[in-house]
mmCIF file of C-alpha atoms and ligand atoms in Angstrom:
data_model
loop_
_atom_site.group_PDB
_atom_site.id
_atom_site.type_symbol
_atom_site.label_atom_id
_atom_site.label_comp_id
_atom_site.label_asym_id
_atom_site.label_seq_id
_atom_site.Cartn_x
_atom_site.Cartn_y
_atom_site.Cartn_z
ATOM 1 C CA UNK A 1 11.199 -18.885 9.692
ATOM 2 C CA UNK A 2 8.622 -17.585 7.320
ATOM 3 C CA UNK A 3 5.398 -16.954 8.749
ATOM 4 C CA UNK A 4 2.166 -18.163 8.602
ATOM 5 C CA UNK A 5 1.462 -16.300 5.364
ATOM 6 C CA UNK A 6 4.110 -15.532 3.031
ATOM 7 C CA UNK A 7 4.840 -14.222 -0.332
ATOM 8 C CA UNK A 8 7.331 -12.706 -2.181
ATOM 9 C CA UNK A 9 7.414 -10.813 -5.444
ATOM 10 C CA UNK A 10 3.414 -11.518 -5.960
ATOM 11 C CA UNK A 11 2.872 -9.942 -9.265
ATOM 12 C CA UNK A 12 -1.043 -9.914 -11.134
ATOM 13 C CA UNK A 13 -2.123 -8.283 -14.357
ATOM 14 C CA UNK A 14 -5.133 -7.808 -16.004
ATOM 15 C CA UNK A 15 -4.457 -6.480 -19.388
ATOM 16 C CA UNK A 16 -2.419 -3.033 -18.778
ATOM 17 C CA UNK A 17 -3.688 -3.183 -15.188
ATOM 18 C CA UNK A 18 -0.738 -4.407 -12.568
ATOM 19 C CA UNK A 19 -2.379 -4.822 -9.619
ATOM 20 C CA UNK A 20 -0.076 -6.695 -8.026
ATOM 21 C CA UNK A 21 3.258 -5.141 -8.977
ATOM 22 C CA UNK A 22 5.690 -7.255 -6.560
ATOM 23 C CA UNK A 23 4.170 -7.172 -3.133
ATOM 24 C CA UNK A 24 6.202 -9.298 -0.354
ATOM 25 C CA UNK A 25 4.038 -10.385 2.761
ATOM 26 C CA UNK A 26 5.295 -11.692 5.458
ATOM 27 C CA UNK A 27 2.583 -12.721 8.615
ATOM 28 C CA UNK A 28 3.718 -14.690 12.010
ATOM 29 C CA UNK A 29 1.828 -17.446 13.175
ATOM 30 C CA UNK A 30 -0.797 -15.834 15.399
ATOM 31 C CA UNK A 31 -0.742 -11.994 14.757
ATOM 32 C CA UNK A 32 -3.183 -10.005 12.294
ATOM 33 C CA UNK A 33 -1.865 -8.448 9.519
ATOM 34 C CA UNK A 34 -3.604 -5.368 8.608
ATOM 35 C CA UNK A 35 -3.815 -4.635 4.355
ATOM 36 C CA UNK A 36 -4.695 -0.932 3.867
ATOM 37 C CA UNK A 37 -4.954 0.752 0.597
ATOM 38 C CA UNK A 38 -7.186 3.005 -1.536
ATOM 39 C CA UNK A 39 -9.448 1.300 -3.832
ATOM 40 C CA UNK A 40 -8.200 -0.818 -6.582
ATOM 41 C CA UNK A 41 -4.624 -0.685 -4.777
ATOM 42 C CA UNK A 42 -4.555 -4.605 -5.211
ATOM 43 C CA UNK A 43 -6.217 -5.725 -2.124
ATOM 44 C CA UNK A 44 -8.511 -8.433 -3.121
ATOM 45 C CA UNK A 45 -5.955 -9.655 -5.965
ATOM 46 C CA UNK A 46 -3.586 -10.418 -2.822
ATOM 47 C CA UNK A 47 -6.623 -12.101 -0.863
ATOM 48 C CA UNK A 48 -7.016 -13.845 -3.957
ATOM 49 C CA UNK A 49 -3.531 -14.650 -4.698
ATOM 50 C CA UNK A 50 -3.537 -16.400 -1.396
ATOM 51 C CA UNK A 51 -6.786 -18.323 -0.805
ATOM 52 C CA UNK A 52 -5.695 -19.871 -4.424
ATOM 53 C CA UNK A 53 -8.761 -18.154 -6.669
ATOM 54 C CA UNK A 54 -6.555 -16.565 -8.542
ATOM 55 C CA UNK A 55 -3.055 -17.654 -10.239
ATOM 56 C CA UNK A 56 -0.564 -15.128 -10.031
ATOM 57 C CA UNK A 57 1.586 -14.056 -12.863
ATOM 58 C CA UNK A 58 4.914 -14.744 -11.357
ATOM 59 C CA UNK A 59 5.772 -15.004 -7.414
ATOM 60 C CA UNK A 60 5.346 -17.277 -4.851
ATOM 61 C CA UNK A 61 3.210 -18.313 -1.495
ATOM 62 C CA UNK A 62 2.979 -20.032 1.068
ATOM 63 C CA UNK A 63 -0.008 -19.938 3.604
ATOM 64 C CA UNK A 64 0.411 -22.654 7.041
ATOM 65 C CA UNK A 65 3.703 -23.740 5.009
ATOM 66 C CA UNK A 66 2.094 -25.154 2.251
ATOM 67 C CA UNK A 67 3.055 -23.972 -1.563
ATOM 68 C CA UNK A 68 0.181 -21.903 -2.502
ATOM 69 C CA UNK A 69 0.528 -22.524 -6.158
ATOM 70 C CA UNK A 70 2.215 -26.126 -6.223
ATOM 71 C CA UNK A 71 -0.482 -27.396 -3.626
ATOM 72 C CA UNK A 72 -3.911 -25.307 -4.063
ATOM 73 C CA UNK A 73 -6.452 -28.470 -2.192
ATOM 74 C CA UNK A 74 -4.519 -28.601 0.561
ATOM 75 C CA UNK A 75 -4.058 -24.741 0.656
ATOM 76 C CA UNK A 76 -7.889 -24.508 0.841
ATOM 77 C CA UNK A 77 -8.138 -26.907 3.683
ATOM 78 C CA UNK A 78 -6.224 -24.413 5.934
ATOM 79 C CA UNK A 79 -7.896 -21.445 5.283
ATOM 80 C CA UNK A 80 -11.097 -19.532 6.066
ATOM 81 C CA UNK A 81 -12.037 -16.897 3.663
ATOM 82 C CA UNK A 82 -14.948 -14.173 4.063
ATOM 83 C CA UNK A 83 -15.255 -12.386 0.779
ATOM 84 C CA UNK A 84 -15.832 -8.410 -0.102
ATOM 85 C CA UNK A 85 -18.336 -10.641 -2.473
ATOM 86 C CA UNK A 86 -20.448 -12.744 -0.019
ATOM 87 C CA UNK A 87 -20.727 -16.719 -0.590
ATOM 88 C CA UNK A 88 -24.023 -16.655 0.377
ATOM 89 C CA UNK A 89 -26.777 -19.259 -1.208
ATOM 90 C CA UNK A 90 -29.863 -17.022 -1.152
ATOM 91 C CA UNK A 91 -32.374 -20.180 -1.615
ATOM 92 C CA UNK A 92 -31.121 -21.613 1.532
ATOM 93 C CA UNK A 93 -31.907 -20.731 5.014
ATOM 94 C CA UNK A 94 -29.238 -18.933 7.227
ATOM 95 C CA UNK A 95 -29.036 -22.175 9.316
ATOM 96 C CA UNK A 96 -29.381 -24.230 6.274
ATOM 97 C CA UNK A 97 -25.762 -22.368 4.732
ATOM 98 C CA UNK A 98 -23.593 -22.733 7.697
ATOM 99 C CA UNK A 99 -24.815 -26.349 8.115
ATOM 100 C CA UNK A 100 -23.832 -26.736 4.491
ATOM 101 C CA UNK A 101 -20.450 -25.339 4.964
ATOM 102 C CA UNK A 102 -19.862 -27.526 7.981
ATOM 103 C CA UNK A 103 -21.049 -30.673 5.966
ATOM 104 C CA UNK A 104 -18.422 -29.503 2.840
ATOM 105 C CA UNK A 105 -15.724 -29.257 5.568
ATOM 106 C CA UNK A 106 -16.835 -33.203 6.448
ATOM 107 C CA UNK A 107 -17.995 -32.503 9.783
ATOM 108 C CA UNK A 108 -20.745 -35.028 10.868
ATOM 109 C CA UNK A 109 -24.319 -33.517 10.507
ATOM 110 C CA UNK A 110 -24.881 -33.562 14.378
ATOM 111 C CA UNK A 111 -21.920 -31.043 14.583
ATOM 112 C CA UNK A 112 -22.305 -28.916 11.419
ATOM 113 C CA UNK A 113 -26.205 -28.505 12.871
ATOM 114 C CA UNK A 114 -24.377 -27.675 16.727
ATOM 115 C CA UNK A 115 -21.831 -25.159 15.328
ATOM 116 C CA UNK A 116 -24.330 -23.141 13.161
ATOM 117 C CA UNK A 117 -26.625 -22.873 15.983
ATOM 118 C CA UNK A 118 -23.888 -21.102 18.249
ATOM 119 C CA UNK A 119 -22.672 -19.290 14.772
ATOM 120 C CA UNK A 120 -26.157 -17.707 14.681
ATOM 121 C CA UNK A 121 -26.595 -16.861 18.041
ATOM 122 C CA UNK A 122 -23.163 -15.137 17.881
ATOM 123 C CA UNK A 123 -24.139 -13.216 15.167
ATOM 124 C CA UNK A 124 -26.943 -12.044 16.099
ATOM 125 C CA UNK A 125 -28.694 -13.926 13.507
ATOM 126 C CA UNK A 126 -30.693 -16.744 15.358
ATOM 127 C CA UNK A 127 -34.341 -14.644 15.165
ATOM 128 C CA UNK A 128 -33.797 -14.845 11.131
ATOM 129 C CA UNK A 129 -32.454 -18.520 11.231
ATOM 130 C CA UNK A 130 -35.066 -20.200 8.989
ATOM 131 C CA UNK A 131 -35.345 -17.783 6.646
ATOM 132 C CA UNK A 132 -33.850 -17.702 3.119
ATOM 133 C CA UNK A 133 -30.807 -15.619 2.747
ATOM 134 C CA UNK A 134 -32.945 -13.982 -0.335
ATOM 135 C CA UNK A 135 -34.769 -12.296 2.458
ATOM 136 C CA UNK A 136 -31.717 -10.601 4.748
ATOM 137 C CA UNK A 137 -30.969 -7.184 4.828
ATOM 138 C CA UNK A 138 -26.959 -6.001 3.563
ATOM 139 C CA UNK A 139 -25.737 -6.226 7.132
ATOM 140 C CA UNK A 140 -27.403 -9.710 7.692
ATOM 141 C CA UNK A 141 -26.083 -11.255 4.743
ATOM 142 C CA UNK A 142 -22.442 -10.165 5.877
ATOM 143 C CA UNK A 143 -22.805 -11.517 9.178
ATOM 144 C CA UNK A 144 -24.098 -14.939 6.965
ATOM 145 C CA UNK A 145 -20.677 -14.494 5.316
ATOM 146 C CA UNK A 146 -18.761 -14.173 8.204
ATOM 147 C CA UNK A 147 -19.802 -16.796 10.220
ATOM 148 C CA UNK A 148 -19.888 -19.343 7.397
ATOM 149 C CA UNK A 149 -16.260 -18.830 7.141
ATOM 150 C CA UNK A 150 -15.862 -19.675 10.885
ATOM 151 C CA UNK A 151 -17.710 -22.530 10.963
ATOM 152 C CA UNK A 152 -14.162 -24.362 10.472
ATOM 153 C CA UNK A 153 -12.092 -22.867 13.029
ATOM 154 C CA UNK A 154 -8.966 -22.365 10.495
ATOM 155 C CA UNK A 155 -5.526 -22.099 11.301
ATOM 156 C CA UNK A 156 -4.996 -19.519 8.882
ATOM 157 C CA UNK A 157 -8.175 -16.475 7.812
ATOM 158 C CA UNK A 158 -8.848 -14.487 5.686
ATOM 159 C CA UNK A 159 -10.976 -11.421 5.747
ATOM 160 C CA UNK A 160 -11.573 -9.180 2.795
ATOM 161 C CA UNK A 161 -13.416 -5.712 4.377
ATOM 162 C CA UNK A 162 -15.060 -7.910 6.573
ATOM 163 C CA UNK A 163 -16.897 -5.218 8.386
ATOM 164 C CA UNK A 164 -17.927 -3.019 5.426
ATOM 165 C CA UNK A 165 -22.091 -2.233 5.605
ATOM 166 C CA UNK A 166 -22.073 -3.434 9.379
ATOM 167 C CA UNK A 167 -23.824 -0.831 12.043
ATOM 168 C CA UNK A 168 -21.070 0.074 14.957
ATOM 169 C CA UNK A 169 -22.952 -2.863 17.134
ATOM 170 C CA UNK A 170 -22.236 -5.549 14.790
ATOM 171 C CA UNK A 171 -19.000 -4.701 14.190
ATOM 172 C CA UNK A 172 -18.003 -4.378 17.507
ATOM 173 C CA UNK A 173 -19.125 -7.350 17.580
ATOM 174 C CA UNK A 174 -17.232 -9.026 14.584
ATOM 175 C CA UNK A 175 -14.191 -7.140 16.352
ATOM 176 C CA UNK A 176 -14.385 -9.274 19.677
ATOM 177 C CA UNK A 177 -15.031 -12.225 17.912
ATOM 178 C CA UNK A 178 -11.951 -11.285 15.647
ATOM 179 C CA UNK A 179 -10.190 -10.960 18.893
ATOM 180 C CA UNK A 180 -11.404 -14.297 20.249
ATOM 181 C CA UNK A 181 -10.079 -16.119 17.036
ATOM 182 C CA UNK A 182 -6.836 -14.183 17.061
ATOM 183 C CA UNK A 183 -6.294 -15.265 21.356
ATOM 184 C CA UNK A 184 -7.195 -18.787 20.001
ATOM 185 C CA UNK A 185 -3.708 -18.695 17.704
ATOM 186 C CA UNK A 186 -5.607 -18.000 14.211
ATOM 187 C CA UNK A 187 -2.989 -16.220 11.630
ATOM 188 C CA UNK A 188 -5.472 -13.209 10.425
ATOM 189 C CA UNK A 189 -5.277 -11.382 6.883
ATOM 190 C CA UNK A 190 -7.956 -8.726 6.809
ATOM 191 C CA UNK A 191 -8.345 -5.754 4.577
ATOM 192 C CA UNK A 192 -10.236 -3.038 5.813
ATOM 193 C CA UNK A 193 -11.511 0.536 4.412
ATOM 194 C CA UNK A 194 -11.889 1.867 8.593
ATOM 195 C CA UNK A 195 -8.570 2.538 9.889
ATOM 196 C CA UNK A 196 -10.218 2.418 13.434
ATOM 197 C CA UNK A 197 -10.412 -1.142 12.570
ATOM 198 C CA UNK A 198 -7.072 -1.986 11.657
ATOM 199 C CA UNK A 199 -5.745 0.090 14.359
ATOM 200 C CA UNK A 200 -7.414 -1.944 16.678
ATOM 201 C CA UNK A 201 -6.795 -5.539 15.972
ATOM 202 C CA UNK A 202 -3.927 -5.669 13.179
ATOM 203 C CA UNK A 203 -0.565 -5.844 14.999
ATOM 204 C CA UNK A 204 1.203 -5.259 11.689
ATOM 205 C CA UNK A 205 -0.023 -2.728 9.375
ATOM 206 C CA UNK A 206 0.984 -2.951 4.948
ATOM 207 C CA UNK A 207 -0.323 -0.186 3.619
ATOM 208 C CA UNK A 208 -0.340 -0.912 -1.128
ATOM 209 C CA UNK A 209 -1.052 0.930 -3.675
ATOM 210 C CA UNK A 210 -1.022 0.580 -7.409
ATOM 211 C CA UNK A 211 -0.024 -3.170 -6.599
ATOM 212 C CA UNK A 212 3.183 -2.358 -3.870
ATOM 213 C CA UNK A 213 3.703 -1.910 -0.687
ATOM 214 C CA UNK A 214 4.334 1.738 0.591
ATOM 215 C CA UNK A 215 4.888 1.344 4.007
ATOM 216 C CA UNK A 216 4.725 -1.052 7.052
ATOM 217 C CA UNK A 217 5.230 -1.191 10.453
ATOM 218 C CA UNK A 218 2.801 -1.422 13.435
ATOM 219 C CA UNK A 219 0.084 1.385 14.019
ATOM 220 C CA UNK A 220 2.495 3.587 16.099
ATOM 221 C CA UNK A 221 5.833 3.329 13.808
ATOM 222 C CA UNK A 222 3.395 4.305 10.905
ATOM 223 C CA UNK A 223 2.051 7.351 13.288
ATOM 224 C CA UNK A 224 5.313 8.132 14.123
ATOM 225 C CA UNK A 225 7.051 8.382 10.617
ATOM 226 C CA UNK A 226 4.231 10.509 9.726
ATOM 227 C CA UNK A 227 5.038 13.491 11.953
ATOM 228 C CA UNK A 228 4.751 14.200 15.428
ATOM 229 C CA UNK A 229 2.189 15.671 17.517
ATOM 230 C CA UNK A 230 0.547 19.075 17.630
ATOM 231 C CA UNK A 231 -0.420 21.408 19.085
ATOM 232 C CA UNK A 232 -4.386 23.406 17.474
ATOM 233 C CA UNK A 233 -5.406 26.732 19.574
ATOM 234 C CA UNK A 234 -8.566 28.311 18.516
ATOM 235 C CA UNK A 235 -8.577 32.209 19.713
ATOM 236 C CA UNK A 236 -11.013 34.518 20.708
ATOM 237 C CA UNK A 237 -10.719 37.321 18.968
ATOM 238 C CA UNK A 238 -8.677 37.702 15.700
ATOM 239 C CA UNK A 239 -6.291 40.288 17.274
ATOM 240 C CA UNK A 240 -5.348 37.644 19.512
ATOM 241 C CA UNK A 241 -3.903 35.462 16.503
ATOM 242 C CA UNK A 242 -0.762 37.512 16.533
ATOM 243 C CA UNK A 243 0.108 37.657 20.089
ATOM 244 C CA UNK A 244 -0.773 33.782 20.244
ATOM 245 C CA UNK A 245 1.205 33.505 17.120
ATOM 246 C CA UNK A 246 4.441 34.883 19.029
ATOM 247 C CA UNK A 247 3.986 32.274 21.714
ATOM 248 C CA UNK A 248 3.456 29.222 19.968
ATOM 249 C CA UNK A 249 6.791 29.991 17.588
ATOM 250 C CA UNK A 250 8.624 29.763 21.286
ATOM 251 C CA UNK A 251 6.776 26.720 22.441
ATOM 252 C CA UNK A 252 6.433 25.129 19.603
ATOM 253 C CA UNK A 253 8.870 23.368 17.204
ATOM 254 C CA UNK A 254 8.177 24.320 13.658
ATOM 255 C CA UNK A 255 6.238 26.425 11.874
ATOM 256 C CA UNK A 256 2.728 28.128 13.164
ATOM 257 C CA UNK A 257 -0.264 27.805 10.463
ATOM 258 C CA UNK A 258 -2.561 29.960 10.943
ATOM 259 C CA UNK A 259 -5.922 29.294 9.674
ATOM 260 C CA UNK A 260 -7.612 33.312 10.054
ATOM 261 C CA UNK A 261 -11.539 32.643 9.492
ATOM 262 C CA UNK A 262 -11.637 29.628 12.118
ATOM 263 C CA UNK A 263 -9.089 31.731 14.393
ATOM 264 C CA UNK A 264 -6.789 28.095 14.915
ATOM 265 C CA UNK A 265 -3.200 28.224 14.953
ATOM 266 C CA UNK A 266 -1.365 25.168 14.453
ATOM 267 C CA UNK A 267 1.987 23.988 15.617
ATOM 268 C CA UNK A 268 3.931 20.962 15.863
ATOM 269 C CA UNK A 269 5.659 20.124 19.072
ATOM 270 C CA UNK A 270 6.814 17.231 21.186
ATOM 271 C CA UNK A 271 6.347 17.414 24.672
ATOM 272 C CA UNK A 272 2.798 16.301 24.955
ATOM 273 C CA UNK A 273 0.334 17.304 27.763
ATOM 274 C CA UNK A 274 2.932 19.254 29.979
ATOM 275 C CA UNK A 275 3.784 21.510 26.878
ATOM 276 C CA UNK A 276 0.156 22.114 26.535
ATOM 277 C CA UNK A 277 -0.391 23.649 30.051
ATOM 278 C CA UNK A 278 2.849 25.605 29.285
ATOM 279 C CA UNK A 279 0.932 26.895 26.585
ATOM 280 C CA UNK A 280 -2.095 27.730 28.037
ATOM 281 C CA UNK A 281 -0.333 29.045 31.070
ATOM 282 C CA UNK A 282 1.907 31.646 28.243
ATOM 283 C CA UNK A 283 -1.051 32.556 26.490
ATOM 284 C CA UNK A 284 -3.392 33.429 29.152
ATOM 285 C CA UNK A 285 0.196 35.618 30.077
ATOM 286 C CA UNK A 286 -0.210 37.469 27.288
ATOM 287 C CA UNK A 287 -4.009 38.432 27.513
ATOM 288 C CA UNK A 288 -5.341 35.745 24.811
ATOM 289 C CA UNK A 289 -8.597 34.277 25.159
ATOM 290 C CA UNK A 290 -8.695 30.584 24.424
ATOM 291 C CA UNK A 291 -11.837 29.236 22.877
ATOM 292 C CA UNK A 292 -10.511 25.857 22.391
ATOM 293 C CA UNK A 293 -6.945 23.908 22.529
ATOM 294 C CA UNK A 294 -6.162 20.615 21.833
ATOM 295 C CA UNK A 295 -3.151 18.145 21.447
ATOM 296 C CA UNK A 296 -3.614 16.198 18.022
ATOM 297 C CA UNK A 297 -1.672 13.121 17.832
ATOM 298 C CA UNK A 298 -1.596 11.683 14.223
ATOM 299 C CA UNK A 299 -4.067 9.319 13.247
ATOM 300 C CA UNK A 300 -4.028 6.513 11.252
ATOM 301 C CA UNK A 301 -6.098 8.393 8.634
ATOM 302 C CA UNK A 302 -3.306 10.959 8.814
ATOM 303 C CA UNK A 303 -0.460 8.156 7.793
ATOM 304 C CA UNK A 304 -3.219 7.285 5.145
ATOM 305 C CA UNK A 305 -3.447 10.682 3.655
ATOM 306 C CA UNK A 306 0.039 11.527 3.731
ATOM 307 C CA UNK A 307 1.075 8.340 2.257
ATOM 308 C CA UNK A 308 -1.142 8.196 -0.281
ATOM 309 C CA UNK A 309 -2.302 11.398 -1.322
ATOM 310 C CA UNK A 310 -5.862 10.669 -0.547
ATOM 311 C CA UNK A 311 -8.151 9.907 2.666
ATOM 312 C CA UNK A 312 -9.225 5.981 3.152
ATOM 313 C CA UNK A 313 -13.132 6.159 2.360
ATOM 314 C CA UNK A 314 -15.758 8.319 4.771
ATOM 315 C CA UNK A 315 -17.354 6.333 6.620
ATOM 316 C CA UNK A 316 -20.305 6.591 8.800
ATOM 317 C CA UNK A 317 -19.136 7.522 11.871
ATOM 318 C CA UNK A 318 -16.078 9.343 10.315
ATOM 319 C CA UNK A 319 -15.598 12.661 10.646
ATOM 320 C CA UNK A 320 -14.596 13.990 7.051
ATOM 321 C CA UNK A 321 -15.373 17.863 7.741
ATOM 322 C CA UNK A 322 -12.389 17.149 10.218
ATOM 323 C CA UNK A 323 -9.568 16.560 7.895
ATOM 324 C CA UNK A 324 -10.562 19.441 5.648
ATOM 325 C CA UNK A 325 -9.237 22.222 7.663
ATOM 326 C CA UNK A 326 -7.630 25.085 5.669
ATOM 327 C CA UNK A 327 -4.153 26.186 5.882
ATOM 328 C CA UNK A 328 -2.877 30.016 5.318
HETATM 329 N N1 LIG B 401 -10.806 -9.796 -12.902
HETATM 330 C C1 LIG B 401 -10.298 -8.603 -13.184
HETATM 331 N N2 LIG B 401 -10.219 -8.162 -14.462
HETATM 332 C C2 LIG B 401 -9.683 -6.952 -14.757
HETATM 333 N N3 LIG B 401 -9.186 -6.104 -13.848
HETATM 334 C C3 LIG B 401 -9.228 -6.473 -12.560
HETATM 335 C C4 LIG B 401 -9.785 -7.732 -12.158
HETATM 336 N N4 LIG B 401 -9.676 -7.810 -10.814
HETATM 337 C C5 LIG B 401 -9.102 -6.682 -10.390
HETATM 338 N N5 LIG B 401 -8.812 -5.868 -11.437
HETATM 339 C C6 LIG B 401 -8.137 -4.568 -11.364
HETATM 340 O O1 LIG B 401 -7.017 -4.694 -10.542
HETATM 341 C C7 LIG B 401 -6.851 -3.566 -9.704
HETATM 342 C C8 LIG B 401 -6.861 -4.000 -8.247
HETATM 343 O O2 LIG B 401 -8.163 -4.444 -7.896
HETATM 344 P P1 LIG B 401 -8.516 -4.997 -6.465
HETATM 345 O O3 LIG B 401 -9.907 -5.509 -6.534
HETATM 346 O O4 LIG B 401 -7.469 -5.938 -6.018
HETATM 347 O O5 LIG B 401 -8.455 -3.673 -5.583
HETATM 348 P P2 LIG B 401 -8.828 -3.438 -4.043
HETATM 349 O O6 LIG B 401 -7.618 -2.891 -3.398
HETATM 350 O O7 LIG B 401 -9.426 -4.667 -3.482
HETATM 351 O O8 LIG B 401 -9.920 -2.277 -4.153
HETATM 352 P P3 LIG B 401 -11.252 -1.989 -3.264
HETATM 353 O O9 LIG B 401 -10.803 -1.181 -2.079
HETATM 354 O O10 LIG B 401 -12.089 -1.155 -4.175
HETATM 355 O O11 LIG B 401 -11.884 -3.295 -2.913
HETATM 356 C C9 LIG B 401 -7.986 -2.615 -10.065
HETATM 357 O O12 LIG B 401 -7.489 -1.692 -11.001
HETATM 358 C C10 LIG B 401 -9.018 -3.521 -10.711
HETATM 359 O O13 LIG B 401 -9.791 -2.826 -11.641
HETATM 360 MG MG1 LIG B 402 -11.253 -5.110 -2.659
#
């Protein structure tokens, strides 16, 4: 049975630009899919493929069961959508937009005016309440956003970065209520920039680029195509790479790098944290000082990098210097 969102073959252009090139989504009722790619890989086409702004070249859709393309109202009456592009009315109040969207979605005034006073208190927005949007800061606005496309609690949502310009409070936030909606049976889309974020709350991950899909699977089958674990020992001395060199090709099940300014060796291995007190326990055998050892596991910025050839955007509390580490 196809899920709650579902397309095959999706295919956009915009002059020479494909930017949907044939992408096939598939998302059961009640999961969150997670839509990762580098910038202009066709994200927000697909968003807007499927909330109906946008008619695709050739392809179909289907979001709650109904035909995308054949049935567009009824489409929109299923869905929530939070924009990268926020649908904010600046002249009216924060209260006065959700109680707007409640009143387009036909709900009687008394409960449009009762959901948008929870909405704000939820997002943390209920000190700026009477104020006109024109007035909010970047994060504010994006919280408007947000909650004005819960204000209907839609079978089916879609989020489009929905956490992009938010401080680490707010989206932790956003995350629980994500994971609120999500234990409530909502069908989630969301495309995100942070990888922390998909790896949290997206059971299925899609990673696109250049309008297709390049790989899917959950978090840990992506992690685990990418290559194993490993193994990073930081010596003291640089006479101590070569003797730490010799035990890590024994223990370890590929090939060493050696990176000789920073003193780290690198090696791949399976065997996890038992390995690793092997190798502490062979090294400090053969006279080598540790200054530092770790076990890497990949990352889903790794599967990012390696599938795409380039890192998913810093971001604030990303660690960029990290990935940057030189090989031989
Ligand atoms: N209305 C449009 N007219 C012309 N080109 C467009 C239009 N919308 C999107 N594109 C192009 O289609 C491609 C995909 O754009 P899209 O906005 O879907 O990317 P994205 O994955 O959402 O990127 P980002 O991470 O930057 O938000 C890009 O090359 C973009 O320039
Ligand atoms: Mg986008």
């Amino acid at each position: 049975m196809p899920g709650a969102i579902h397309a095959e073959g999706l295919v956009k252009t915009f002059g020479d630009v494909r930017a949907l090139d044939g992408v096939d989504l598939d998302v059961p009722e009640g999961t969150v899919l997670g839509l990762l790619g580098p910038n202009g890989a066709g994200k927000t086409t697909a968003v807007r493929v499927l909330t109906t702004l946008l008619r695709p070249d050739s392809g179909a859709a289907f979001v709650a069961g109904i035909d995308v393309l054949k049935k567009p109202n009824e489409v929109r009456r299923s869905i929530g959508l939070s924009g990268q592009f926020a649908a904010v009315d600046e002249y009216l109040t924060g209260r006065e937009n959700l109680q707007m969207v409640g009143q387009l979605y036909q709900m009687s005034s008394r409960d449009a005016k009762a959901r948008a006073g929870v909405l704000l208190e939820r997002f943390n927005l209920a000190d700026a309440a009477d104020r006109t949007a024109k007035t909010y800061s970047g994060g504010m606005r994006r919280r408007l956003d947000l909650a004005a496309a819960l204000v209907v609690s839609p079978p089916v949502m879609f989020m489009d970065e929905p956490t992009t310009g938010l401080d680490p409070r707010n989206r932790q936030q956003l995350w629980d209520v994500i994971e609120d909606l999500v234990a409530g049976g909502t069908t989630l889309l969301l495309t995100t920039q942070y990888l922390e974020e998909a790896d949290r709350l997206a059971h299925d991950i899609c990673v696109i680029d250049h309008g297709k899909v390049i790989a899917r699977g959950t978090s840990d089958e992506l992690k685990a195509r990418t290559g194993g674990e490993r193994v990073e020992v930081v010596v003291h001395r640089p006479d101590e790479i070569e003797p730490a060199r010799s035990v890590l090709t024994t223990l370890g099940k590929g090939e060493v790098t050696v990176a000789r300014l920073s003193r780290k060796l690198t090696v791949p291995v399976s065997g996890g944290a038992k390995l690793l007190a092997e190798i502490i326990r062979e090294l400090d055998g053969s006279g080598v000082e540790i200054d530092d050892i770790a076990l890497r596991r990949p990352t889903l910025d790794d599967v990012f990098l390696s599938l795409t050839g380039h890192a998913a955007e810093a971001d604030e509390h990303g660690d960029p210097e990290d990935k940057k580490e030189e090989t031989p």
